Tab-separated table of C-alpha atoms and ligand atoms in Angstrom:
chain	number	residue	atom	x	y	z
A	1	UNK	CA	98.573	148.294	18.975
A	2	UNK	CA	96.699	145.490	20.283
A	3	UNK	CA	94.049	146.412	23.206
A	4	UNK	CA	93.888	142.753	23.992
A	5	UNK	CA	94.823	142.115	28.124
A	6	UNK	CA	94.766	138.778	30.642
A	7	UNK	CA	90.897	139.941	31.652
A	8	UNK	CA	89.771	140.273	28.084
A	9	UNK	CA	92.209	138.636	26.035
A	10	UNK	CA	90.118	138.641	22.858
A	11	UNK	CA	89.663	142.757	23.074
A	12	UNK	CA	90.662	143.477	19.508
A	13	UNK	CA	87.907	141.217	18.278
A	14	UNK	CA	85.309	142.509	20.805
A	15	UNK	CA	86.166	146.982	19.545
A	16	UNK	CA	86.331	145.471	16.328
A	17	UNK	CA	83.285	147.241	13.389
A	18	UNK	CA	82.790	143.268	12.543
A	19	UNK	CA	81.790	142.969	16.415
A	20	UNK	CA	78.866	145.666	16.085
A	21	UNK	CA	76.783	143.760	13.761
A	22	UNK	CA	77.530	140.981	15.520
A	23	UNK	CA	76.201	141.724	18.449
A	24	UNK	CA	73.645	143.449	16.352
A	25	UNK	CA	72.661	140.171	14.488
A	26	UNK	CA	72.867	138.210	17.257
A	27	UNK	CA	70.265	140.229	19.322
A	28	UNK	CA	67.848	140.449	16.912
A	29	UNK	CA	67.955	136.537	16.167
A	30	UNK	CA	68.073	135.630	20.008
A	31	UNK	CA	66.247	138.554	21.870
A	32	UNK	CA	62.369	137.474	20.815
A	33	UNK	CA	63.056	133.916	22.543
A	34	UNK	CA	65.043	135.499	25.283
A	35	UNK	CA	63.262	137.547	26.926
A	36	UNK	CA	60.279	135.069	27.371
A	37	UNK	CA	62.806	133.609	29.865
A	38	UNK	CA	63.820	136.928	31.591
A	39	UNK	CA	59.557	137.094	32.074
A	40	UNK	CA	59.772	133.876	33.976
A	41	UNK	CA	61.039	135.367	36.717
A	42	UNK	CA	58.396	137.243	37.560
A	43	UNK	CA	60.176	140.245	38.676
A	44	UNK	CA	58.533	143.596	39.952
A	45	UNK	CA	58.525	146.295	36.972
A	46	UNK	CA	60.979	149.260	39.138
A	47	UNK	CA	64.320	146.956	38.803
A	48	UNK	CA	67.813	147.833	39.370
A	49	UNK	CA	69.388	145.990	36.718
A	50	UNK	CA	72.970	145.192	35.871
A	51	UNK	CA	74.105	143.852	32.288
A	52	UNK	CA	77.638	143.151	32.884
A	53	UNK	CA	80.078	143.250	29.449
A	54	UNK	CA	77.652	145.665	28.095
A	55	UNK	CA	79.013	145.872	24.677
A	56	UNK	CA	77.448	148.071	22.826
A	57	UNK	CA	74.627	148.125	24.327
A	58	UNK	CA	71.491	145.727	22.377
A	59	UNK	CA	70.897	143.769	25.329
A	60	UNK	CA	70.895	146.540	28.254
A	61	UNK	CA	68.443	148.841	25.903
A	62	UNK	CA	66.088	146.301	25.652
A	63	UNK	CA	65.665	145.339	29.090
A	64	UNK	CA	65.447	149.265	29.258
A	65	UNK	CA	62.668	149.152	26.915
A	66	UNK	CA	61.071	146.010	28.218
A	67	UNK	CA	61.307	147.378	31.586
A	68	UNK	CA	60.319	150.997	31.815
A	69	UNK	CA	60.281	151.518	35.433
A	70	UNK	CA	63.893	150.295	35.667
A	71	UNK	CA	67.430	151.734	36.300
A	72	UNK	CA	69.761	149.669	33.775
A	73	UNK	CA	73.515	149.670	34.246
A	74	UNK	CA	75.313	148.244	31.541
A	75	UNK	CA	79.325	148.557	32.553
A	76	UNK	CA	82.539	147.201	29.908
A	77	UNK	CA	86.249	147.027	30.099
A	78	UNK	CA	86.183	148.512	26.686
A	79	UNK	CA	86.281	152.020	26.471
A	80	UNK	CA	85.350	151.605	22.338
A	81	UNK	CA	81.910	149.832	23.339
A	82	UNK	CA	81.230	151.866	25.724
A	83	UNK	CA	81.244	155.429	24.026
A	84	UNK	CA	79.046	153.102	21.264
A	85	UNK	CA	76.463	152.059	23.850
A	86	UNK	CA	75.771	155.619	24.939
A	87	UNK	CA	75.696	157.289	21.750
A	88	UNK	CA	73.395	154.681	20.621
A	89	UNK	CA	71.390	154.692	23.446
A	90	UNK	CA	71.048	158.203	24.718
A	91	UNK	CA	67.755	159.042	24.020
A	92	UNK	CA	67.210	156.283	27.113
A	93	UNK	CA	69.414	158.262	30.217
A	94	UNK	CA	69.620	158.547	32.917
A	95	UNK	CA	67.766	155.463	33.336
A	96	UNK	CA	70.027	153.655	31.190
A	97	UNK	CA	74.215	153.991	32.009
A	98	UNK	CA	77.162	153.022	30.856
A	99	UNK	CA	80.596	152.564	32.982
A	100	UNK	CA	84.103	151.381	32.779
A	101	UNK	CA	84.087	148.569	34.944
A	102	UNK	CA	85.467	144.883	35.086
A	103	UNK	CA	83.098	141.870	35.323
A	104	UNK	CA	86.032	140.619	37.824
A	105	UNK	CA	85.752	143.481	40.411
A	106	UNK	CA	82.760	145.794	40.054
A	107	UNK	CA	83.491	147.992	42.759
A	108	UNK	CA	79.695	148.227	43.247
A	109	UNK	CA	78.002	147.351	46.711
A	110	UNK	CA	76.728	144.235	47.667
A	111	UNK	CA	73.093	143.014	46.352
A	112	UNK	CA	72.660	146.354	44.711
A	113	UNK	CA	70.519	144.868	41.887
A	114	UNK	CA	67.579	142.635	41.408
A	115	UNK	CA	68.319	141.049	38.196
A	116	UNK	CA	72.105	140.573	37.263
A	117	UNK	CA	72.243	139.748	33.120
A	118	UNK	CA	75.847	138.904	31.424
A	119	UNK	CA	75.290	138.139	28.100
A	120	UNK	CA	78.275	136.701	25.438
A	121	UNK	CA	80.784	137.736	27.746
A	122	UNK	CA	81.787	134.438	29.805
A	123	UNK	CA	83.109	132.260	27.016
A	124	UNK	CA	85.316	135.156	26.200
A	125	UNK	CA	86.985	135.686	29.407
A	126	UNK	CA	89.802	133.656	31.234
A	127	UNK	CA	88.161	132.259	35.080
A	128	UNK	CA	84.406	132.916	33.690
A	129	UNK	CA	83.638	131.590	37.850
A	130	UNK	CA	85.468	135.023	39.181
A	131	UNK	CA	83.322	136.447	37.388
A	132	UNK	CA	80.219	134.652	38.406
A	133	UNK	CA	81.300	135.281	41.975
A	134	UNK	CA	81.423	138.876	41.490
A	135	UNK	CA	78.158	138.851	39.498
A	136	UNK	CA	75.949	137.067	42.802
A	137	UNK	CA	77.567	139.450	45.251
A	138	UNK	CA	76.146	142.411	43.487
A	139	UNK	CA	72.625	140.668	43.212
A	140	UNK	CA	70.155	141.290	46.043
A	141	UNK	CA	68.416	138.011	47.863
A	142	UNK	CA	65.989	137.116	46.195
A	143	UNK	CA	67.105	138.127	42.369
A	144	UNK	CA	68.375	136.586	39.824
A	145	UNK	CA	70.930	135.720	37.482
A	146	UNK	CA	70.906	135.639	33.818
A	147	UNK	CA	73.707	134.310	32.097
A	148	UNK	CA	73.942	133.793	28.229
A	149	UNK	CA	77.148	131.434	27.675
A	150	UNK	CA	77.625	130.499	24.098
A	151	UNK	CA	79.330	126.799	23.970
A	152	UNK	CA	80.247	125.944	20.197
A	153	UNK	CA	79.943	122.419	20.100
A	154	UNK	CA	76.237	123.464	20.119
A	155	UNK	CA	76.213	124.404	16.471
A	156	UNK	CA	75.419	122.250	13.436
A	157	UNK	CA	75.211	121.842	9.778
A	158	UNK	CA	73.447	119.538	7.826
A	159	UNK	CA	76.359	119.324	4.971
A	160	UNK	CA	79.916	119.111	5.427
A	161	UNK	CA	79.062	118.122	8.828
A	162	UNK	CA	82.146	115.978	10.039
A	163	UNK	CA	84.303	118.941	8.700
A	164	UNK	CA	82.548	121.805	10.050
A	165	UNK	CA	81.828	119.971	13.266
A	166	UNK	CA	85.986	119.234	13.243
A	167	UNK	CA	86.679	123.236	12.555
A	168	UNK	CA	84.562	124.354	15.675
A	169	UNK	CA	86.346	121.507	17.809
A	170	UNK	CA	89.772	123.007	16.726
A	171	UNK	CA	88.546	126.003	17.550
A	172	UNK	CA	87.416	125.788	20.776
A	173	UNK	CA	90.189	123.478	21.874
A	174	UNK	CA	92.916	126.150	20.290
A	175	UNK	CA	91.598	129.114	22.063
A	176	UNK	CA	90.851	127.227	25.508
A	177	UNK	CA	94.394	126.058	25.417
A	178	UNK	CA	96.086	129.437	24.116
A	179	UNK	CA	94.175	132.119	25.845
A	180	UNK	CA	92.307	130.316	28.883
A	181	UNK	CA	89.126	130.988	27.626
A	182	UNK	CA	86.407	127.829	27.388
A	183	UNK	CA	84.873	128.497	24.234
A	184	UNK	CA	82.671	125.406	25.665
A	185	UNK	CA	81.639	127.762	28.913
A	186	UNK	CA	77.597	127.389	28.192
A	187	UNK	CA	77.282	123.764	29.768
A	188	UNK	CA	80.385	124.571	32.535
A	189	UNK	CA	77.713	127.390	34.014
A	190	UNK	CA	75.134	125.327	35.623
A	191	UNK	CA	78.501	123.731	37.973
A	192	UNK	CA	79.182	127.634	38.562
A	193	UNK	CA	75.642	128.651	39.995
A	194	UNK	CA	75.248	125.180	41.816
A	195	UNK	CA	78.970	125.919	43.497
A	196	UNK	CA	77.798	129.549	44.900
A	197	UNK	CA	74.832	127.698	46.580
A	198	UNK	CA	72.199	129.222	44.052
A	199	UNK	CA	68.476	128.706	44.564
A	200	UNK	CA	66.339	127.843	41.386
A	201	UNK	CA	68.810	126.888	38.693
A	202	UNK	CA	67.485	126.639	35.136
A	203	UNK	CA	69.194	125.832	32.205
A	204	UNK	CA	67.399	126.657	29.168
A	205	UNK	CA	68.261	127.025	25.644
A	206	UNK	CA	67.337	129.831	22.866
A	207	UNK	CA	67.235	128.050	19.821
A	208	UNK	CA	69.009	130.031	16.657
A	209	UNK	CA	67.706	127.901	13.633
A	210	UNK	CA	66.741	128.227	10.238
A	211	UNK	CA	63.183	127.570	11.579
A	212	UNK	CA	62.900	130.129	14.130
A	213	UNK	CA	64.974	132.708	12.988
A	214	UNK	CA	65.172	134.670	9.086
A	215	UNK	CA	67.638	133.275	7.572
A	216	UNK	CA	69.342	137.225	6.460
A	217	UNK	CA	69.287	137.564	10.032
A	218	UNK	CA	71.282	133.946	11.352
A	219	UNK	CA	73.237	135.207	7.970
A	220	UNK	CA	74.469	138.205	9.713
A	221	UNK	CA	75.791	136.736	12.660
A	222	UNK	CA	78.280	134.598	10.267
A	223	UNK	CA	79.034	137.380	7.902
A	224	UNK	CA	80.040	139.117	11.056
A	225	UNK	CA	82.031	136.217	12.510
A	226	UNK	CA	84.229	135.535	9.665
A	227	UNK	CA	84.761	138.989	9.302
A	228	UNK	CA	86.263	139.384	12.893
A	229	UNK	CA	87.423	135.921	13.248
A	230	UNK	CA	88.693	134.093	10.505
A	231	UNK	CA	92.206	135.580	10.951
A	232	UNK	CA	92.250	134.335	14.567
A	233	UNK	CA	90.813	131.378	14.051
A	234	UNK	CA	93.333	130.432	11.131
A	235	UNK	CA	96.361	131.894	13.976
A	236	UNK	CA	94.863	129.748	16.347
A	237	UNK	CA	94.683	126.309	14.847
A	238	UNK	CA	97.214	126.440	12.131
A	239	UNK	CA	94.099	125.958	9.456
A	240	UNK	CA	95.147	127.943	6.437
A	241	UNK	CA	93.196	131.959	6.015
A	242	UNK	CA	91.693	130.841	3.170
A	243	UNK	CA	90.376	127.847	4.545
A	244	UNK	CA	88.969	129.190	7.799
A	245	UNK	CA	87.349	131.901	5.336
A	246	UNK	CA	85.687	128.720	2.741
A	247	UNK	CA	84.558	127.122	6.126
A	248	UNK	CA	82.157	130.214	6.815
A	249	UNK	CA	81.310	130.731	3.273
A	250	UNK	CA	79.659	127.358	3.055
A	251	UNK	CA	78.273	127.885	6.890
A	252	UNK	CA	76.745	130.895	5.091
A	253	UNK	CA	75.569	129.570	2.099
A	254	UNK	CA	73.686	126.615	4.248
A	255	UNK	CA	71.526	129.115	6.049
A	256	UNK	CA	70.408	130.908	2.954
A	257	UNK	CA	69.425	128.097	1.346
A	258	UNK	CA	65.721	127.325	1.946
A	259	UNK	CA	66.573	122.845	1.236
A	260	UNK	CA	69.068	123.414	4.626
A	261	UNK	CA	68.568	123.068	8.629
A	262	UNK	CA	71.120	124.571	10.471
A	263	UNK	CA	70.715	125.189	14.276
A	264	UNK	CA	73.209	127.341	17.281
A	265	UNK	CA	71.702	126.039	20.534
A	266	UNK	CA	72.545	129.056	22.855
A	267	UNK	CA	72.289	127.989	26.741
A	268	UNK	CA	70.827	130.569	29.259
A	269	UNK	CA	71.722	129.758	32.882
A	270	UNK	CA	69.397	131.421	35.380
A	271	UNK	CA	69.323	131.257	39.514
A	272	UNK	CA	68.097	133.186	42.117
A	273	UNK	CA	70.085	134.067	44.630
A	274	UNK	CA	68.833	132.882	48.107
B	1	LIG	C1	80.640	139.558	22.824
B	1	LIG	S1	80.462	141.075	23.666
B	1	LIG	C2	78.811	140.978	24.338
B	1	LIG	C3	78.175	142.332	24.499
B	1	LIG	C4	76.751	142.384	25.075
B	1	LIG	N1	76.662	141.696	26.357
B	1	LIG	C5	75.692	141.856	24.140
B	1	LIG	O1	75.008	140.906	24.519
B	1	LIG	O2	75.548	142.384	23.026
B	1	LIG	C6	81.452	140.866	25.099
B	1	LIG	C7	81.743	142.170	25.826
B	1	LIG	O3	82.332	141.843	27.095
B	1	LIG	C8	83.332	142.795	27.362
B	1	LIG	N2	84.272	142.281	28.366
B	1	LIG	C9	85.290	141.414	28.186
B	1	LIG	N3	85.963	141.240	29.332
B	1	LIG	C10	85.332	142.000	30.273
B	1	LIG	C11	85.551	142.234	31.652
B	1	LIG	N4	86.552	141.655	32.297
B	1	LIG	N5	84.711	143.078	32.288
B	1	LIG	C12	83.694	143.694	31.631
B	1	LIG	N6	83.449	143.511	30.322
B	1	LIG	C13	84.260	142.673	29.646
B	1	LIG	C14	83.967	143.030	26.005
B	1	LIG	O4	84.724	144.211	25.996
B	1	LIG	C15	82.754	143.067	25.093
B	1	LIG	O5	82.232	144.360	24.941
């Protein structure tokens, strides 16, 4: 039975195994850069923070870790991701939690927390400005915003280019038009924080290359893509299984080999909240 519902219409991917080393991969190639950004801010060490669409957990341990005079909340729809996150991360409570709660309606007080992260979760849900709405009401004056929206017309390949660059436009046409998701939400953000009246916006960008990052590790995250979303992809745009599948096997075999550049620009939208 499918777990998939109007607030997180792509649920079967996200409690999918394919989505834990995912998110797995993706942490490890992204984190090092990130959190040079979340340092910016220049935030006092005893934070209450909030990671909202937790996962299973990578990013809301290691702003546990980084932080360790904080309180870190990390809350999901998904009850799958959840149990995950705190059997992963258990040697970390109470300071770090886990609850069932939606990005849309946190049923949290107002400007309970100083620094408000949402990481991979905004491209994947319908409305991603509901949920930015709900995101600077919990946030205290004065703290901030972090907001990691992936936007895939912000990945390239040096061969193949005009077809791989014409499989992620499919893509992220097919699913904005299907499911009312904007697989494109990284460069909509900025509009979001400057709409709420944010102080401070930033738009920077964590670059995911074949310079910066190992190449087994940018690897991963592909593996772990295909594996969860080849079949929707090939549902979504009509593009035959096998295909969708020799698309990502040639995406993969361009990162592991050392003559080939391949780069995922991923934006992070920041603010603080006046
Ligand atoms: C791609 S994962 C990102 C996980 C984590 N933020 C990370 O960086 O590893 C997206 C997560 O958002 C969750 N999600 C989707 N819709 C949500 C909603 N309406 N409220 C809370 N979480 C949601 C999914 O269940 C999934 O666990």
């Amino acid at each position: 039975m499918s777990l998939n519902t109007p607030e997180n219409p792509q649920a079967d991917q996200m409690a999918d195994e394919s989505m834990v080393r995912t998110l797995d991969a993706q942490a490890r190639a992204i984190w090092p850069q990130e959190v040079q950004l979340i340092d910016r801010y220049d935030l006092p060490p005893n934070l209450r923070i909030l990671d909202a669409g937790s996962g299973t957990g990578e990013g809301a341990s290691r702003l546990a870790d980084h932080f360790p005079r904080s309180r870190v909340l990390g809350v999901d729809v998904l009850e799958e991701n959840l149990t995950r996150a705190r059997e992963r991360f258990a040697a970390l409570a109470p300071r770090l939690s886990f609850e069932q709660l939606s990005v849309y309606d946190l049923q949290l007080p107002a400007q309970s927390f100083d620094l408000t992260v949402c990481r991979h979760v905004l491209h994947t849900v319908p409305h991603p400005e509901q949920a930015v709405a709900e995101l600077v009401r919990v946030t205290r004056s004065g703290g901030y915003l972090h907001l990691l929206a992936e936007d895939y017309s912000m990945i390239h390949f040096e061969q193949h280019a005009a077809a791989l660059d014409g499989f992620w436009q499919a893509v992220a046409n097919k699913f904005t038009a299907t499911s009312g998701i904007d697989m494109r939400s990284g460069r909509n953000v900025f509009g979001m924080l400057a709409a709420a009246g944010l102080d401070n916006i930033a738009v920077n960008y964590v670059i995911v290359d074949t310079v910066r990052v190992p190449r087994p590790v940018f690897a991963a995250i592909l593996e772990a893509w295909r594996d969860g979303f080849a079949g929707p992809c090939a549902e979504v745009t009509g593009i035959a299984l096998d295909e969708v599948v020799g698309y990502f096997e040639n995406m993969i075999e361009q990162v592991h080999d050392p003559r080939r550049y391949v780069v995922w620009m991923v934006p992070i939208v920041s603010a603080r909240v006046p």
